[in-house]
Short mmCIF file of C-alpha atoms in Angstrom, two decimals:
data_model
loop_
_atom_site.label_atom_id
_atom_site.label_comp_id
_atom_site.label_asym_id
_atom_site.label_seq_id
_atom_site.Cartn_x
_atom_site.Cartn_y
_atom_site.Cartn_z
CA LYS A 1 -0.02 -0.02 0.00
CA ASN A 2 1.36 3.40 -0.96
CA GLU A 3 2.02 5.83 1.90
CA VAL A 4 0.18 8.55 -0.07
CA GLU A 5 -3.05 7.72 -1.86
CA GLN A 6 -5.02 10.08 -4.06
CA SER A 7 -8.56 9.88 -5.28
CA PRO A 8 -9.89 9.93 -7.87
CA GLN A 9 -7.17 8.93 -10.31
CA ASN A 10 -9.00 10.57 -13.19
CA LEU A 11 -11.60 13.32 -13.11
CA THR A 12 -13.55 15.08 -15.83
CA ALA A 13 -15.67 18.16 -15.33
CA GLN A 14 -17.61 20.77 -17.24
CA GLU A 15 -16.38 24.33 -17.02
CA GLY A 16 -17.72 26.09 -13.96
CA GLU A 17 -18.01 22.94 -11.80
CA PHE A 18 -16.64 22.66 -8.30
CA ILE A 19 -13.79 20.16 -8.15
CA THR A 20 -12.51 18.17 -5.11
CA ILE A 21 -9.36 16.05 -5.12
CA ASN A 22 -8.53 13.98 -2.11
CA CYS A 23 -5.23 12.83 -0.51
CA SER A 24 -4.84 10.45 2.37
CA TYR A 25 -1.55 9.45 3.95
CA SER A 26 -0.50 6.79 6.45
CA VAL A 27 2.55 8.27 8.00
CA GLY A 28 3.39 11.13 10.39
CA ILE A 29 4.20 14.23 8.44
CA SER A 30 5.60 17.71 9.01
CA ALA A 31 3.94 19.24 5.95
CA LEU A 32 1.84 18.40 2.91
CA HIS A 33 2.29 19.87 -0.56
CA TRP A 34 -0.05 20.12 -3.50
CA LEU A 35 1.65 20.37 -6.89
CA GLN A 36 0.34 20.87 -10.41
CA GLN A 37 1.86 19.24 -13.44
CA HIS A 38 0.87 20.78 -16.75
CA PRO A 39 0.33 18.81 -19.93
CA GLY A 40 3.75 19.92 -21.10
CA GLY A 41 5.27 18.26 -18.07
CA GLY A 42 6.36 21.17 -15.89
CA ILE A 43 5.68 20.89 -12.18
CA VAL A 44 4.79 23.84 -9.95
CA SER A 45 4.09 24.03 -6.27
CA LEU A 46 0.57 25.25 -5.40
CA PHE A 47 0.41 24.99 -1.60
CA MET A 48 2.30 23.82 1.45
CA LEU A 49 0.13 23.01 4.49
CA SER A 50 0.91 21.94 7.96
CA SER A 51 -2.57 22.72 9.38
CA GLY A 52 -5.89 24.30 8.58
CA LYS A 53 -6.66 25.84 5.18
CA LYS A 54 -5.05 27.94 2.49
CA LYS A 55 -6.60 29.78 -0.43
CA HIS A 56 -5.08 31.16 -3.61
CA GLY A 57 -7.47 32.51 -6.18
CA ARG A 58 -9.87 29.74 -7.10
CA LEU A 59 -7.84 27.08 -5.35
CA ILE A 60 -8.39 26.05 -1.74
CA ALA A 61 -6.39 23.41 0.16
CA THR A 62 -7.38 21.89 3.51
CA ILE A 63 -5.72 19.43 5.83
CA ASN A 64 -6.95 17.42 8.79
CA ILE A 65 -3.92 16.17 10.67
CA GLN A 66 -5.89 13.87 12.97
CA GLU A 67 -7.53 12.12 10.06
CA LYS A 68 -4.39 12.21 7.85
CA HIS A 69 -6.34 13.66 5.01
CA SER A 70 -6.12 16.73 2.74
CA SER A 71 -8.31 17.99 -0.01
CA LEU A 72 -7.70 20.37 -2.95
CA HIS A 73 -10.73 22.24 -4.18
CA ILE A 74 -11.06 24.23 -7.38
CA THR A 75 -14.03 26.59 -7.58
CA ALA A 76 -15.51 27.72 -10.99
CA SER A 77 -13.26 25.28 -12.87
CA HIS A 78 -11.88 26.36 -16.26
CA PRO A 79 -10.24 24.31 -19.11
CA ARG A 80 -6.88 25.86 -18.19
CA ASP A 81 -7.14 24.01 -14.88
CA SER A 82 -6.64 20.72 -16.82
CA ALA A 83 -3.58 19.18 -15.40
CA VAL A 84 -2.34 16.40 -13.12
CA TYR A 85 -2.54 17.41 -9.41
CA ILE A 86 -0.06 15.73 -7.11
CA CYS A 87 -0.12 15.39 -3.35
CA ALA A 88 3.24 15.01 -1.59
CA VAL A 89 4.06 14.64 2.12
CA LYS A 90 7.20 15.70 3.95
CA ARG A 91 8.49 13.60 6.87
CA GLY A 92 10.73 15.77 9.05
CA THR A 93 13.43 16.66 6.54
CA ASP A 94 13.17 18.00 3.02
CA LYS A 95 12.44 14.67 1.34
CA LEU A 96 8.98 14.31 -0.15
CA ILE A 97 6.85 11.21 -0.73
CA PHE A 98 4.50 11.60 -3.66
CA GLY A 99 1.07 10.29 -4.55
CA THR A 100 0.52 9.01 -8.14
CA GLY A 101 -1.55 12.12 -9.06
CA THR A 102 -5.09 12.96 -10.16
CA ARG A 103 -5.58 13.71 -13.82
CA LEU A 104 -8.20 16.50 -14.25
CA GLN A 105 -9.77 17.40 -17.53
CA VAL A 106 -12.14 20.37 -17.69
CA PHE A 107 -14.23 20.68 -20.80
CA PRO A 108 -15.81 23.91 -22.09
CA ASP B 1 15.02 35.78 -12.59
CA ALA B 2 16.28 32.73 -10.72
CA GLU B 3 15.52 29.43 -12.32
CA ILE B 4 16.33 25.75 -12.48
CA THR B 5 17.24 24.20 -15.81
CA GLN B 6 17.87 20.69 -17.09
CA SER B 7 19.74 19.45 -20.10
CA PRO B 8 19.29 17.77 -22.41
CA ARG B 9 15.42 17.86 -22.53
CA HIS B 10 15.36 14.67 -24.58
CA LYS B 11 17.94 11.93 -24.88
CA ILE B 12 18.05 8.59 -26.61
CA THR B 13 20.87 6.24 -25.78
CA GLU B 14 21.80 2.58 -25.99
CA THR B 15 21.95 -0.02 -23.28
CA GLY B 16 25.32 -0.04 -21.54
CA ARG B 17 26.30 3.57 -22.29
CA GLN B 18 27.10 6.08 -19.63
CA VAL B 19 24.73 9.07 -19.59
CA THR B 20 24.91 12.31 -17.61
CA LEU B 21 21.88 14.55 -17.05
CA ALA B 22 22.60 18.11 -16.07
CA CYS B 23 20.75 20.18 -13.53
CA HIS B 24 21.56 23.83 -12.84
CA GLN B 25 19.84 26.23 -10.44
CA THR B 26 20.39 29.89 -9.88
CA TRP B 27 18.31 30.11 -6.70
CA ASN B 28 21.42 29.54 -4.55
CA HIS B 29 19.54 26.74 -2.90
CA ASN B 30 21.31 24.34 -0.54
CA ASN B 31 19.16 21.37 -1.31
CA MET B 32 18.88 19.61 -4.66
CA PHE B 33 17.01 16.46 -5.60
CA TRP B 34 16.68 14.14 -8.54
CA TYR B 35 13.42 12.21 -9.18
CA ARG B 36 12.16 9.83 -11.81
CA GLN B 37 8.55 9.76 -12.98
CA ASP B 38 6.98 6.60 -14.40
CA LEU B 39 3.45 5.62 -15.27
CA GLY B 40 1.68 4.13 -12.25
CA HIS B 41 4.19 5.53 -9.80
CA GLY B 42 4.50 8.87 -8.15
CA LEU B 43 7.70 10.83 -8.40
CA ARG B 44 10.43 8.68 -6.80
CA LEU B 45 13.57 10.04 -5.28
CA ILE B 46 16.85 8.89 -6.78
CA HIS B 47 19.46 11.01 -4.99
CA TYR B 48 19.60 14.19 -3.05
CA SER B 49 22.09 16.72 -1.67
CA TYR B 50 21.93 19.14 1.24
CA GLY B 51 25.00 21.07 0.14
CA VAL B 52 28.44 21.03 -1.53
CA GLN B 53 30.19 17.63 -1.19
CA ASP B 54 27.04 16.11 0.36
CA THR B 55 25.15 13.37 -1.48
CA ASN B 56 22.57 10.85 -0.25
CA LYS B 57 20.80 7.89 -1.75
CA GLY B 58 17.04 7.95 -2.28
CA GLU B 59 14.60 5.07 -2.63
CA VAL B 60 15.63 4.11 -6.26
CA SER B 61 19.39 4.92 -6.35
CA ASP B 62 20.74 1.65 -7.84
CA GLY B 63 22.46 2.39 -11.15
CA TYR B 64 22.71 6.13 -10.58
CA SER B 65 25.26 8.50 -9.04
CA VAL B 66 25.52 12.20 -8.31
CA SER B 67 28.22 14.60 -7.29
CA ARG B 68 27.92 18.13 -5.79
CA SER B 69 31.04 20.22 -6.46
CA ASN B 70 29.31 23.61 -6.26
CA THR B 71 25.97 25.01 -5.09
CA GLU B 72 24.37 25.43 -8.55
CA ASP B 73 24.86 21.97 -10.12
CA LEU B 74 23.87 18.38 -9.39
CA PRO B 75 24.58 16.18 -12.39
CA LEU B 76 22.97 12.74 -12.46
CA THR B 77 25.04 9.92 -14.04
CA LEU B 78 23.72 6.53 -15.23
CA GLU B 79 26.81 4.41 -15.11
CA SER B 80 25.60 1.79 -17.57
CA ALA B 81 22.20 2.64 -18.93
CA ALA B 82 19.46 -0.01 -18.80
CA SER B 83 16.05 -0.11 -20.48
CA SER B 84 14.48 -0.04 -17.04
CA GLN B 85 15.91 3.45 -16.67
CA THR B 86 13.74 4.80 -19.49
CA SER B 87 11.78 7.53 -17.70
CA VAL B 88 11.24 11.23 -17.29
CA TYR B 89 13.76 12.71 -14.86
CA PHE B 90 13.08 15.80 -12.78
CA CYS B 91 15.55 17.86 -10.78
CA ALA B 92 14.35 20.09 -7.96
CA SER B 93 15.84 22.44 -5.41
CA SER B 94 14.80 23.96 -2.09
CA GLU B 95 16.30 26.51 0.24
CA SER B 96 16.57 25.08 3.75
CA SER B 97 19.39 23.01 5.22
CA GLY B 98 17.16 20.17 6.26
CA GLY B 99 14.57 19.98 9.04
CA THR B 100 12.47 22.93 8.02
CA PRO B 101 9.09 21.63 6.93
CA GLY B 102 7.82 24.59 5.03
CA ASP B 103 10.15 25.01 2.11
CA THR B 104 8.85 24.80 -1.43
CA GLN B 105 10.66 22.59 -3.96
CA TYR B 106 11.18 24.19 -7.34
CA PHE B 107 11.23 21.78 -10.23
CA GLY B 108 13.15 21.78 -13.47
CA PRO B 109 11.35 21.14 -16.78
CA GLY B 110 12.32 17.47 -16.96
CA THR B 111 14.51 15.25 -19.21
CA ARG B 112 12.89 12.48 -21.16
CA LEU B 113 15.37 9.65 -21.38
CA THR B 114 14.93 6.62 -23.66
CA VAL B 115 17.29 3.68 -23.40
CA LEU B 116 17.13 1.29 -26.38
#
């Protein structure tokens, strides 16, 4: 069993829909990251969380440390949000353990 | 602007050849990492470095080596390329000297390596 599990693996949506991507982990962590990988392959960091909730534009990330669970929400989704979203957890040092990603496609 | 670059972006080589992938960052970050990305797996850590002359093995280090002679560069060498090493390779860097949970990792654009 992977230490970091994401669901769903694939997700399609119509433009404007509210999107939720989930991440569960089985180890103690010091932080959790959400990353976005564009169709061209580039990876960018969206959020780093150690507690609570963060918001950036239409993106919201939450984490529940007790339940070992995080969610990434996208409000008013747009085709340009189409990407692979990756959850990664940090255990103490700077090393990250990655989930396998959620592929999101948003259609006009 | 500071950045992290990888070269080459695409490489085709033959089994048994030595291959070196370059990673260069101008963030002046202490930490640098090499990952490989394969279908069905998340990014997996190959090697990492917390500073000059420091190198450490990750979870999939067999068949790979790195050296850190300066802050900016962490080249990844495949000593004798194997077909199982066909993958997309990402380099990343972050600022802290270990132990700080909050630092973002900045990723390079990736190198697609094919071993025939």
